[in-house]
PDB file of C-alpha atoms in Angstrom:
ATOM      1  CA  MET A 835     202.664  86.941 154.819  1.00  0.00           C
ATOM      2  CA  ASP A 836     200.733  84.140 153.364  1.00  0.00           C
ATOM      3  CA  PHE A 837     200.415  82.517 156.714  1.00  0.00           C
ATOM      4  CA  PHE A 838     198.831  85.534 158.361  1.00  0.00           C
ATOM      5  CA  PHE A 839     196.392  85.885 155.458  1.00  0.00           C
ATOM      6  CA  VAL A 840     195.243  82.325 156.017  1.00  0.00           C
ATOM      7  CA  MET A 841     195.159  82.827 159.773  1.00  0.00           C
ATOM      8  CA  ARG A 842     192.896  85.991 159.326  1.00  0.00           C
ATOM      9  CA  ILE A 843     190.541  84.176 157.221  1.00  0.00           C
ATOM     10  CA  PHE A 844     190.440  81.298 159.548  1.00  0.00           C
ATOM     11  CA  SER A 845     189.780  83.633 162.483  1.00  0.00           C
ATOM     12  CA  LEU A 846     186.951  85.350 160.734  1.00  0.00           C
ATOM     13  CA  HIS A 847     185.601  81.835 159.894  1.00  0.00           C
ATOM     14  CA  LEU A 848     185.752  80.975 163.685  1.00  0.00           C
ATOM     15  CA  CYS A 849     183.997  84.295 164.561  1.00  0.00           C
ATOM     16  CA  GLU A 850     181.221  83.652 162.167  1.00  0.00           C
ATOM     17  CA  ASN A 851     180.778  80.068 163.435  1.00  0.00           C
ATOM     18  CA  ILE A 852     180.612  81.318 167.134  1.00  0.00           C
ATOM     19  CA  LEU A 853     178.180  83.970 166.182  1.00  0.00           C
ATOM     20  CA  ILE A 854     175.779  81.626 164.433  1.00  0.00           C
ATOM     21  CA  THR A 855     175.848  79.106 167.250  1.00  0.00           C
ATOM     22  CA  SER A 856     175.395  81.675 169.800  1.00  0.00           C
ATOM     23  CA  MET A 857     172.378  83.081 168.044  1.00  0.00           C
ATOM     24  CA  LYS A 858     171.054  79.551 167.803  1.00  0.00           C
ATOM     25  CA  PHE A 859     171.116  79.242 171.595  1.00  0.00           C
ATOM     26  CA  THR A 860     169.788  82.916 172.300  1.00  0.00           C
ATOM     27  CA  MET A 861     167.110  83.034 169.745  1.00  0.00           C
ATOM     28  CA  PRO A 862     164.858  80.031 169.337  1.00  0.00           C
ATOM     29  CA  ARG A 863     162.173  80.402 166.907  1.00  0.00           C
ATOM     30  CA  PRO A 864     158.901  81.487 168.712  1.00  0.00           C
ATOM     31  CA  ARG A 865     156.245  78.915 169.341  1.00  0.00           C
ATOM     32  CA  THR A 866     153.060  79.068 167.335  1.00  0.00           C
ATOM     33  CA  LEU A 867     150.353  79.342 169.736  1.00  0.00           C
ATOM     34  CA  ARG A 868     148.106  76.164 169.950  1.00  0.00           C
ATOM     35  CA  LYS A 869     144.406  76.730 169.451  1.00  0.00           C
ATOM     36  CA  VAL A 870     142.369  75.268 172.327  1.00  0.00           C
ATOM     37  CA  VAL A 871     138.639  75.275 171.892  1.00  0.00           C
ATOM     38  CA  ALA A 872     137.861  74.907 175.588  1.00  0.00           C
ATOM     39  CA  PRO A 873     140.148  74.659 178.618  1.00  0.00           C
ATOM     40  CA  PRO A 874     139.727  71.489 180.894  1.00  0.00           C
ATOM     41  CA  LYS A 875     136.994  71.444 183.375  1.00  0.00           C
ATOM     42  CA  PHE A 876     139.371  70.592 186.132  1.00  0.00           C
ATOM     43  CA  THR A 877     142.265  72.420 187.785  1.00  0.00           C
ATOM     44  CA  GLY A 878     143.967  69.239 188.795  1.00  0.00           C
ATOM     45  CA  PHE A 879     143.809  65.346 189.433  1.00  0.00           C
ATOM     46  CA  LYS A 880     144.946  63.862 192.737  1.00  0.00           C
ATOM     47  CA  PRO A 881     145.946  60.335 193.444  1.00  0.00           C
ATOM     48  CA  TYR A 882     144.311  58.754 196.467  1.00  0.00           C
ATOM     49  CA  GLY A 883     145.173  55.824 198.678  1.00  0.00           C
ATOM     50  CA  GLU A 884     148.833  56.900 198.574  1.00  0.00           C
ATOM     51  CA  GLY A 885     150.286  56.927 202.151  1.00  0.00           C
ATOM     52  CA  GLU A 886     153.053  59.245 201.763  1.00  0.00           C
ATOM     53  CA  LYS A 887     151.948  62.757 200.524  1.00  0.00           C
ATOM     54  CA  SER A 888     154.104  64.080 197.750  1.00  0.00           C
ATOM     55  CA  THR A 889     154.118  67.690 196.911  1.00  0.00           C
ATOM     56  CA  GLU A 890     155.481  67.141 193.454  1.00  0.00           C
ATOM     57  CA  PHE A 891     152.988  67.593 190.608  1.00  0.00           C
ATOM     58  CA  ILE A 892     153.116  67.353 186.828  1.00  0.00           C
ATOM     59  CA  ALA A 893     152.093  70.307 184.818  1.00  0.00           C
ATOM     60  CA  LEU A 894     149.785  69.213 181.926  1.00  0.00           C
ATOM     61  CA  PHE A 895     149.430  72.106 179.484  1.00  0.00           C
ATOM     62  CA  TYR A 896     146.156  73.061 177.922  1.00  0.00           C
ATOM     63  CA  GLU A 897     147.355  72.071 174.510  1.00  0.00           C
ATOM     64  CA  GLU A 898     148.322  68.612 175.739  1.00  0.00           C
ATOM     65  CA  TYR A 899     145.013  68.104 177.265  1.00  0.00           C
ATOM     66  CA  GLU A 900     143.383  69.402 174.039  1.00  0.00           C
ATOM     67  CA  ALA A 901     145.480  66.883 172.036  1.00  0.00           C
ATOM     68  CA  ILE A 902     144.614  63.910 174.378  1.00  0.00           C
ATOM     69  CA  LYS A 903     140.899  65.173 173.974  1.00  0.00           C
ATOM     70  CA  LEU A 904     140.959  65.399 170.191  1.00  0.00           C
ATOM     71  CA  ALA A 905     142.867  62.152 169.546  1.00  0.00           C
ATOM     72  CA  ASP A 906     141.637  59.922 172.260  1.00  0.00           C
ATOM     73  CA  TYR A 907     138.171  61.187 173.084  1.00  0.00           C
ATOM     74  CA  LYS A 908     136.971  62.538 169.764  1.00  0.00           C
ATOM     75  CA  LEU A 909     138.830  59.787 167.984  1.00  0.00           C
ATOM     76  CA  MET A 910     140.092  62.233 165.168  1.00  0.00           C
ATOM     77  CA  ASN A 911     143.207  61.417 163.188  1.00  0.00           C
ATOM     78  CA  HIS A 912     146.227  63.432 163.820  1.00  0.00           C
ATOM     79  CA  ALA A 913     145.884  65.480 160.720  1.00  0.00           C
ATOM     80  CA  GLU A 914     142.324  66.679 161.514  1.00  0.00           C
ATOM     81  CA  ALA A 915     143.334  67.386 165.029  1.00  0.00           C
ATOM     82  CA  ALA A 916     146.358  69.453 163.957  1.00  0.00           C
ATOM     83  CA  PHE A 917     144.310  71.477 161.609  1.00  0.00           C
ATOM     84  CA  LEU A 918     141.716  72.194 164.493  1.00  0.00           C
ATOM     85  CA  MET A 919     144.682  73.332 166.616  1.00  0.00           C
ATOM     86  CA  GLY A 920     146.310  75.456 164.133  1.00  0.00           C
ATOM     87  CA  VAL A 921     149.831  73.462 163.997  1.00  0.00           C
ATOM     88  CA  SER A 922     151.431  71.086 161.719  1.00  0.00           C
ATOM     89  CA  ARG A 923     150.748  67.342 161.959  1.00  0.00           C
ATOM     90  CA  SER A 924     154.229  66.563 163.330  1.00  0.00           C
ATOM     91  CA  THR A 925     153.870  69.286 165.986  1.00  0.00           C
ATOM     92  CA  PHE A 926     150.552  67.815 166.965  1.00  0.00           C
ATOM     93  CA  ALA A 927     152.191  64.336 167.225  1.00  0.00           C
ATOM     94  CA  ARG A 928     154.849  65.776 169.398  1.00  0.00           C
ATOM     95  CA  ILE A 929     152.324  67.520 171.708  1.00  0.00           C
ATOM     96  CA  TYR A 930     150.325  64.433 171.908  1.00  0.00           C
ATOM     97  CA  GLU A 931     153.286  62.296 172.640  1.00  0.00           C
ATOM     98  CA  LYS A 932     154.435  64.571 175.509  1.00  0.00           C
ATOM     99  CA  ALA A 933     150.890  64.575 176.942  1.00  0.00           C
ATOM    100  CA  ARG A 934     150.587  60.709 176.981  1.00  0.00           C
ATOM    101  CA  ARG A 935     153.993  60.662 178.649  1.00  0.00           C
ATOM    102  CA  LYS A 936     152.978  63.014 181.249  1.00  0.00           C
ATOM    103  CA  VAL A 937     149.791  61.247 182.034  1.00  0.00           C
ATOM    104  CA  ALA A 938     151.655  57.954 182.295  1.00  0.00           C
ATOM    105  CA  GLN A 939     154.289  59.463 184.468  1.00  0.00           C
ATOM    106  CA  ALA A 940     151.611  60.757 186.809  1.00  0.00           C
ATOM    107  CA  LEU A 941     149.777  57.483 186.791  1.00  0.00           C
ATOM    108  CA  VAL A 942     152.997  55.445 187.536  1.00  0.00           C
ATOM    109  CA  GLU A 943     154.478  57.775 190.015  1.00  0.00           C
ATOM    110  CA  ALA A 944     151.255  58.594 191.681  1.00  0.00           C
ATOM    111  CA  LYS A 945     151.916  62.282 191.086  1.00  0.00           C
ATOM    112  CA  GLU A 946     149.302  64.978 191.065  1.00  0.00           C
ATOM    113  CA  ILE A 947     148.337  66.434 187.727  1.00  0.00           C
ATOM    114  CA  ARG A 948     147.719  70.215 187.369  1.00  0.00           C
ATOM    115  CA  ALA A 949     146.388  71.893 184.268  1.00  0.00           C
ATOM    116  CA  VAL A 950     148.749  74.762 183.371  1.00  0.00           C
ATOM    117  CA  TYR A 951     148.027  77.262 180.629  1.00  0.00           C
ATOM    118  CA  GLY A 952     151.188  76.589 178.537  1.00  0.00           C
ATOM    119  CA  ASN A 953     151.392  77.734 174.913  1.00  0.00           C
ATOM    120  CA  ALA A 954     147.675  77.872 174.259  1.00  0.00           C
ATOM    121  CA  VAL A 955     145.386  80.399 172.731  1.00  0.00           C
ATOM    122  CA  LEU A 956     141.723  80.077 173.718  1.00  0.00           C
ATOM    123  CA  ASP A 957     139.355  80.137 170.899  1.00  0.00           C
ATOM    124  CA  LYS A 958     136.824  82.476 172.444  1.00  0.00           C
ATOM    125  CA  ASN A 959     138.341  85.329 174.394  1.00  0.00           C
ATOM    126  CA  TRP A 960     135.988  85.972 177.302  1.00  0.00           C
ATOM    127  CA  TYR A 961     136.719  88.535 180.083  1.00  0.00           C
ATOM    128  CA  VAL A 962     135.111  89.416 183.362  1.00  0.00           C
ATOM    129  CA  CYS A 963     134.826  92.649 185.073  1.00  0.00           C
ATOM    130  CA  LYS A 964     136.171  92.629 188.704  1.00  0.00           C
ATOM    131  CA  LYS A 965     133.916  95.721 189.589  1.00  0.00           C
ATOM    132  CA  CYS A 966     130.448  94.876 188.114  1.00  0.00           C
ATOM    133  CA  HIS A 967     130.960  91.094 187.460  1.00  0.00           C
ATOM    134  CA  ALA A 968     129.770  91.274 183.884  1.00  0.00           C
ATOM    135  CA  ARG A 969     131.278  88.901 181.310  1.00  0.00           C
ATOM    136  CA  PHE A 970     132.008  90.028 177.915  1.00  0.00           C
ATOM    137  CA  THR A 971     134.039  89.478 174.700  1.00  0.00           C
ATOM    138  CA  ILE A 972     136.404  92.094 173.047  1.00  0.00           C
ATOM    139  CA  PRO A 973     136.479  91.714 169.291  1.00  0.00           C
ATOM    140  CA  LYS A 974     139.218  92.551 167.093  1.00  0.00           C
ATOM    141  CA  THR A 975     137.670  95.718 166.145  1.00  0.00           C
ATOM    142  CA  ILE A 976     138.048  97.197 169.679  1.00  0.00           C
ATOM    143  CA  LYS A 977     141.346  98.327 170.778  1.00  0.00           C
ATOM    144  CA  LYS A 978     140.774  99.484 174.197  1.00  0.00           C
ATOM    145  CA  HIS A 979     140.554  96.605 176.853  1.00  0.00           C
ATOM    146  CA  LEU A 980     137.936  98.111 179.297  1.00  0.00           C
ATOM    147  CA  CYS A 981     134.649  96.611 180.721  1.00  0.00           C
ATOM    148  CA  ALA A 982     131.763  96.725 178.250  1.00  0.00           C
ATOM    149  CA  MET A 983     129.403  97.984 181.085  1.00  0.00           C
ATOM    150  CA  CYS A 984     131.267 100.132 183.540  1.00  0.00           C
ATOM    151  CA  ALA A 985     134.241 100.980 181.464  1.00  0.00           C
ATOM    152  CA  SER A 986     136.740 100.026 184.293  1.00  0.00           C
ATOM    153  CA  ASP A 987     139.937  98.650 183.376  1.00  0.00           C
ATOM    154  CA  GLN A 988     139.986  96.026 186.202  1.00  0.00           C
ATOM    155  CA  ILE A 989     139.060  93.289 183.886  1.00  0.00           C
ATOM    156  CA  GLU A 990     140.417  89.642 183.888  1.00  0.00           C
ATOM    157  CA  PHE A 991     140.742  87.041 181.263  1.00  0.00           C
ATOM    158  CA  ILE A 992     138.555  83.913 181.901  1.00  0.00           C
ATOM    159  CA  ASN A 993     138.117  80.652 180.275  1.00  0.00           C
ATOM    160  CA  LYS A 994     134.698  80.015 179.341  1.00  0.00           C
TER     161      LYS A 994
ATOM    162  CA  MET B  51     127.284 102.894 168.464  1.00  0.00           C
ATOM    163  CA  LYS B  52     124.222 100.753 168.597  1.00  0.00           C
ATOM    164  CA  THR B  53     123.712  98.474 171.612  1.00  0.00           C
ATOM    165  CA  VAL B  54     121.008  95.821 171.909  1.00  0.00           C
ATOM    166  CA  ILE B  55     119.552  94.807 175.167  1.00  0.00           C
ATOM    167  CA  THR B  56     117.261  91.759 175.287  1.00  0.00           C
ATOM    168  CA  ALA B  57     113.896  92.686 176.794  1.00  0.00           C
ATOM    169  CA  SER B  58     110.851  90.909 177.859  1.00  0.00           C
ATOM    170  CA  GLY B  59     108.675  93.807 176.771  1.00  0.00           C
ATOM    171  CA  ASP B  60     108.471  96.914 174.595  1.00  0.00           C
ATOM    172  CA  ALA B  61     109.117  99.463 177.298  1.00  0.00           C
ATOM    173  CA  ILE B  62     112.310 100.484 179.432  1.00  0.00           C
ATOM    174  CA  THR B  63     110.455  99.545 182.558  1.00  0.00           C
ATOM    175  CA  ASN B  64     110.134  95.874 181.450  1.00  0.00           C
ATOM    176  CA  GLN B  65     112.373  93.136 182.680  1.00  0.00           C
ATOM    177  CA  PHE B  66     115.759  92.469 181.050  1.00  0.00           C
ATOM    178  CA  ASP B  67     115.486  89.062 179.396  1.00  0.00           C
ATOM    179  CA  LYS B  68     118.326  86.627 179.986  1.00  0.00           C
ATOM    180  CA  ARG B  69     118.038  84.696 176.742  1.00  0.00           C
ATOM    181  CA  PHE B  70     119.328  85.950 173.396  1.00  0.00           C
ATOM    182  CA  GLY B  71     117.660  84.146 170.606  1.00  0.00           C
ATOM    183  CA  ARG B  72     114.331  83.688 172.422  1.00  0.00           C
ATOM    184  CA  ALA B  73     113.920  87.191 174.043  1.00  0.00           C
ATOM    185  CA  SER B  74     110.648  88.560 172.973  1.00  0.00           C
ATOM    186  CA  TRP B  75     111.807  92.144 172.234  1.00  0.00           C
ATOM    187  CA  PHE B  76     115.195  93.854 171.449  1.00  0.00           C
ATOM    188  CA  CYS B  77     115.947  97.153 172.758  1.00  0.00           C
ATOM    189  CA  VAL B  78     118.147  99.067 170.369  1.00  0.00           C
ATOM    190  CA  PHE B  79     119.925 101.902 172.340  1.00  0.00           C
ATOM    191  CA  ASP B  80     122.022 104.368 170.270  1.00  0.00           C
ATOM    192  CA  ASP B  81     124.445 106.238 172.359  1.00  0.00           C
ATOM    193  CA  VAL B  82     125.222 108.944 169.759  1.00  0.00           C
ATOM    194  CA  LEU B  83     121.540 109.922 169.236  1.00  0.00           C
ATOM    195  CA  GLN B  84     120.642 109.038 172.715  1.00  0.00           C
ATOM    196  CA  SER B  85     117.601 107.030 171.223  1.00  0.00           C
ATOM    197  CA  VAL B  86     115.837 103.975 172.376  1.00  0.00           C
ATOM    198  CA  ASP B  87     114.045 101.837 169.945  1.00  0.00           C
ATOM    199  CA  PHE B  88     112.225  98.393 170.387  1.00  0.00           C
ATOM    200  CA  VAL B  89     112.186  95.695 167.868  1.00  0.00           C
ATOM    201  CA  GLU B  90     110.187  92.559 168.236  1.00  0.00           C
ATOM    202  CA  ASN B  91     111.785  89.257 167.901  1.00  0.00           C
ATOM    203  CA  GLN B  92     109.613  87.186 165.235  1.00  0.00           C
ATOM    204  CA  HIS B  93     111.341  83.952 165.971  1.00  0.00           C
ATOM    205  CA  VAL B  94     110.649  83.566 169.678  1.00  0.00           C
ATOM    206  CA  THR B  95     108.738  80.422 169.186  1.00  0.00           C
ATOM    207  CA  ALA B  96     110.879  79.065 166.408  1.00  0.00           C
ATOM    208  CA  SER B  97     111.616  75.345 166.992  1.00  0.00           C
ATOM    209  CA  ASN B  98     115.306  75.842 165.983  1.00  0.00           C
ATOM    210  CA  GLY B  99     117.655  78.322 164.879  1.00  0.00           C
ATOM    211  CA  ALA B 100     116.240  81.161 166.974  1.00  0.00           C
ATOM    212  CA  GLY B 101     119.834  82.332 167.808  1.00  0.00           C
ATOM    213  CA  THR B 102     120.943  82.428 164.210  1.00  0.00           C
ATOM    214  CA  LYS B 103     117.929  84.438 163.088  1.00  0.00           C
ATOM    215  CA  ALA B 104     118.418  86.834 165.906  1.00  0.00           C
ATOM    216  CA  VAL B 105     122.050  87.261 164.854  1.00  0.00           C
ATOM    217  CA  GLU B 106     120.823  88.061 161.317  1.00  0.00           C
ATOM    218  CA  LYS B 107     118.452  90.778 162.807  1.00  0.00           C
ATOM    219  CA  MET B 108     121.310  92.125 164.818  1.00  0.00           C
ATOM    220  CA  LEU B 109     123.599  92.477 161.650  1.00  0.00           C
ATOM    221  CA  GLU B 110     120.832  94.061 159.773  1.00  0.00           C
ATOM    222  CA  LEU B 111     120.443  96.733 162.528  1.00  0.00           C
ATOM    223  CA  GLY B 112     124.033  97.403 162.423  1.00  0.00           C
ATOM    224  CA  VAL B 113     124.470  96.616 166.213  1.00  0.00           C
ATOM    225  CA  LYS B 114     128.056  96.435 167.579  1.00  0.00           C
ATOM    226  CA  LYS B 115     127.391  95.399 171.264  1.00  0.00           C
ATOM    227  CA  ILE B 116     124.695  92.951 172.759  1.00  0.00           C
ATOM    228  CA  ILE B 117     123.805  92.685 176.460  1.00  0.00           C
ATOM    229  CA  SER B 118     122.036  89.384 177.347  1.00  0.00           C
ATOM    230  CA  GLY B 119     121.979  86.872 180.016  1.00  0.00           C
ATOM    231  CA  ASP B 120     123.354  83.956 177.822  1.00  0.00           C
ATOM    232  CA  PHE B 121     124.126  83.213 174.102  1.00  0.00           C
ATOM    233  CA  GLY B 122     123.598  79.737 172.479  1.00  0.00           C
ATOM    234  CA  PRO B 123     126.571  78.016 170.857  1.00  0.00           C
ATOM    235  CA  LYS B 124     125.603  78.809 167.332  1.00  0.00           C
ATOM    236  CA  GLY B 125     124.899  82.595 168.132  1.00  0.00           C
ATOM    237  CA  LYS B 126     128.080  82.875 170.113  1.00  0.00           C
ATOM    238  CA  GLU B 127     130.181  81.633 166.998  1.00  0.00           C
ATOM    239  CA  LEU B 128     128.418  83.974 164.541  1.00  0.00           C
ATOM    240  CA  LEU B 129     128.625  87.082 166.755  1.00  0.00           C
ATOM    241  CA  ASP B 130     132.403  86.208 167.205  1.00  0.00           C
ATOM    242  CA  ARG B 131     132.967  86.073 163.407  1.00  0.00           C
ATOM    243  CA  PHE B 132     131.121  89.407 162.779  1.00  0.00           C
ATOM    244  CA  ASP B 133     133.059  91.185 165.425  1.00  0.00           C
ATOM    245  CA  VAL B 134     130.058  91.937 167.727  1.00  0.00           C
ATOM    246  CA  GLN B 135     130.766  92.341 171.336  1.00  0.00           C
ATOM    247  CA  MET B 136     128.824  90.085 173.706  1.00  0.00           C
ATOM    248  CA  VAL B 137     128.049  91.179 177.215  1.00  0.00           C
ATOM    249  CA  ILE B 138     126.634  88.589 179.745  1.00  0.00           C
ATOM    250  CA  ILE B 139     124.900  89.945 182.898  1.00  0.00           C
ATOM    251  CA  GLU B 140     123.916  87.512 185.643  1.00  0.00           C
ATOM    252  CA  GLU B 141     122.260  89.889 187.907  1.00  0.00           C
ATOM    253  CA  GLU B 142     118.571  89.228 188.918  1.00  0.00           C
ATOM    254  CA  GLY B 143     115.755  91.616 188.699  1.00  0.00           C
ATOM    255  CA  LEU B 144     117.157  94.228 186.275  1.00  0.00           C
ATOM    256  CA  SER B 145     114.966  96.334 184.007  1.00  0.00           C
ATOM    257  CA  VAL B 146     116.097  97.479 180.666  1.00  0.00           C
ATOM    258  CA  GLY B 147     116.261 101.036 181.981  1.00  0.00           C
ATOM    259  CA  ASP B 148     118.660  99.960 184.620  1.00  0.00           C
ATOM    260  CA  ILE B 149     121.043  98.712 182.140  1.00  0.00           C
ATOM    261  CA  ILE B 150     120.689 101.912 179.890  1.00  0.00           C
ATOM    262  CA  ASP B 151     121.424 104.041 182.856  1.00  0.00           C
ATOM    263  CA  ARG B 152     124.506 102.317 183.644  1.00  0.00           C
ATOM    264  CA  LEU B 153     125.744 102.498 180.057  1.00  0.00           C
ATOM    265  CA  VAL B 154     124.777 106.373 179.922  1.00  0.00           C
ATOM    266  CA  VAL B 155     126.503 106.998 183.375  1.00  0.00           C
ATOM    267  CA  ASN B 156     129.721 105.196 182.362  1.00  0.00           C
ATOM    268  CA  LYS B 157     130.225 106.916 179.095  1.00  0.00           C
ATOM    269  CA  LYS B 158     130.366 110.271 180.811  1.00  0.00           C
TER     270      LYS B 158
END
């Protein structure tokens, strides 16, 4: 009797363990979106003088570009830059590290760099209407996502 | 809801002005009352801060939407903060009346 009781508790314990570990795998904590003041002015960089053409490319996220810009171009310290991007200092350091490694990899392996949206949220949300080509913002107080001029719903998010 | 259209004169036949802070007149169009009002911009020739002063004027008037050709960096930031919708139109040769017509037609 005693033995079964112990086994039962043990199995329960096992179940719990499996549950917790499986939860860890299926539900990662959602990423905080990183604030990006302005997207990069390029869509990509290509190496030249390279004989063989490679189709591989490295995806540089907007937030990684922003990290390089803030730390190496505007010469901010990591705490300031992290505050601007709305993440913790250690997260900023991680993003920056990754960005530098990606750029280094692209340089050494002569690979193309492409700017990819990533986990960014642009500071200013500008939209363009496909119908009348007007550009406009949608403030928080407006719930409907329609064109401000022609009220069409064919609007597209742009990076301005 | 009040909409401001930047204008180069005080009549709806006048050209639409593509600058925000340095437009000579602001046309205030109210789509509930269907009224059109013109307000002169006193800071057209200000050496700096024309955009900021224009934003102050807009908030005073209780405007929710501004149609212009371009907004300066300070103007953009302030309008963003006060939840005013900005609209940029890059078409050439539009009059203030044309823009009001578009707004009225599309509301129906």
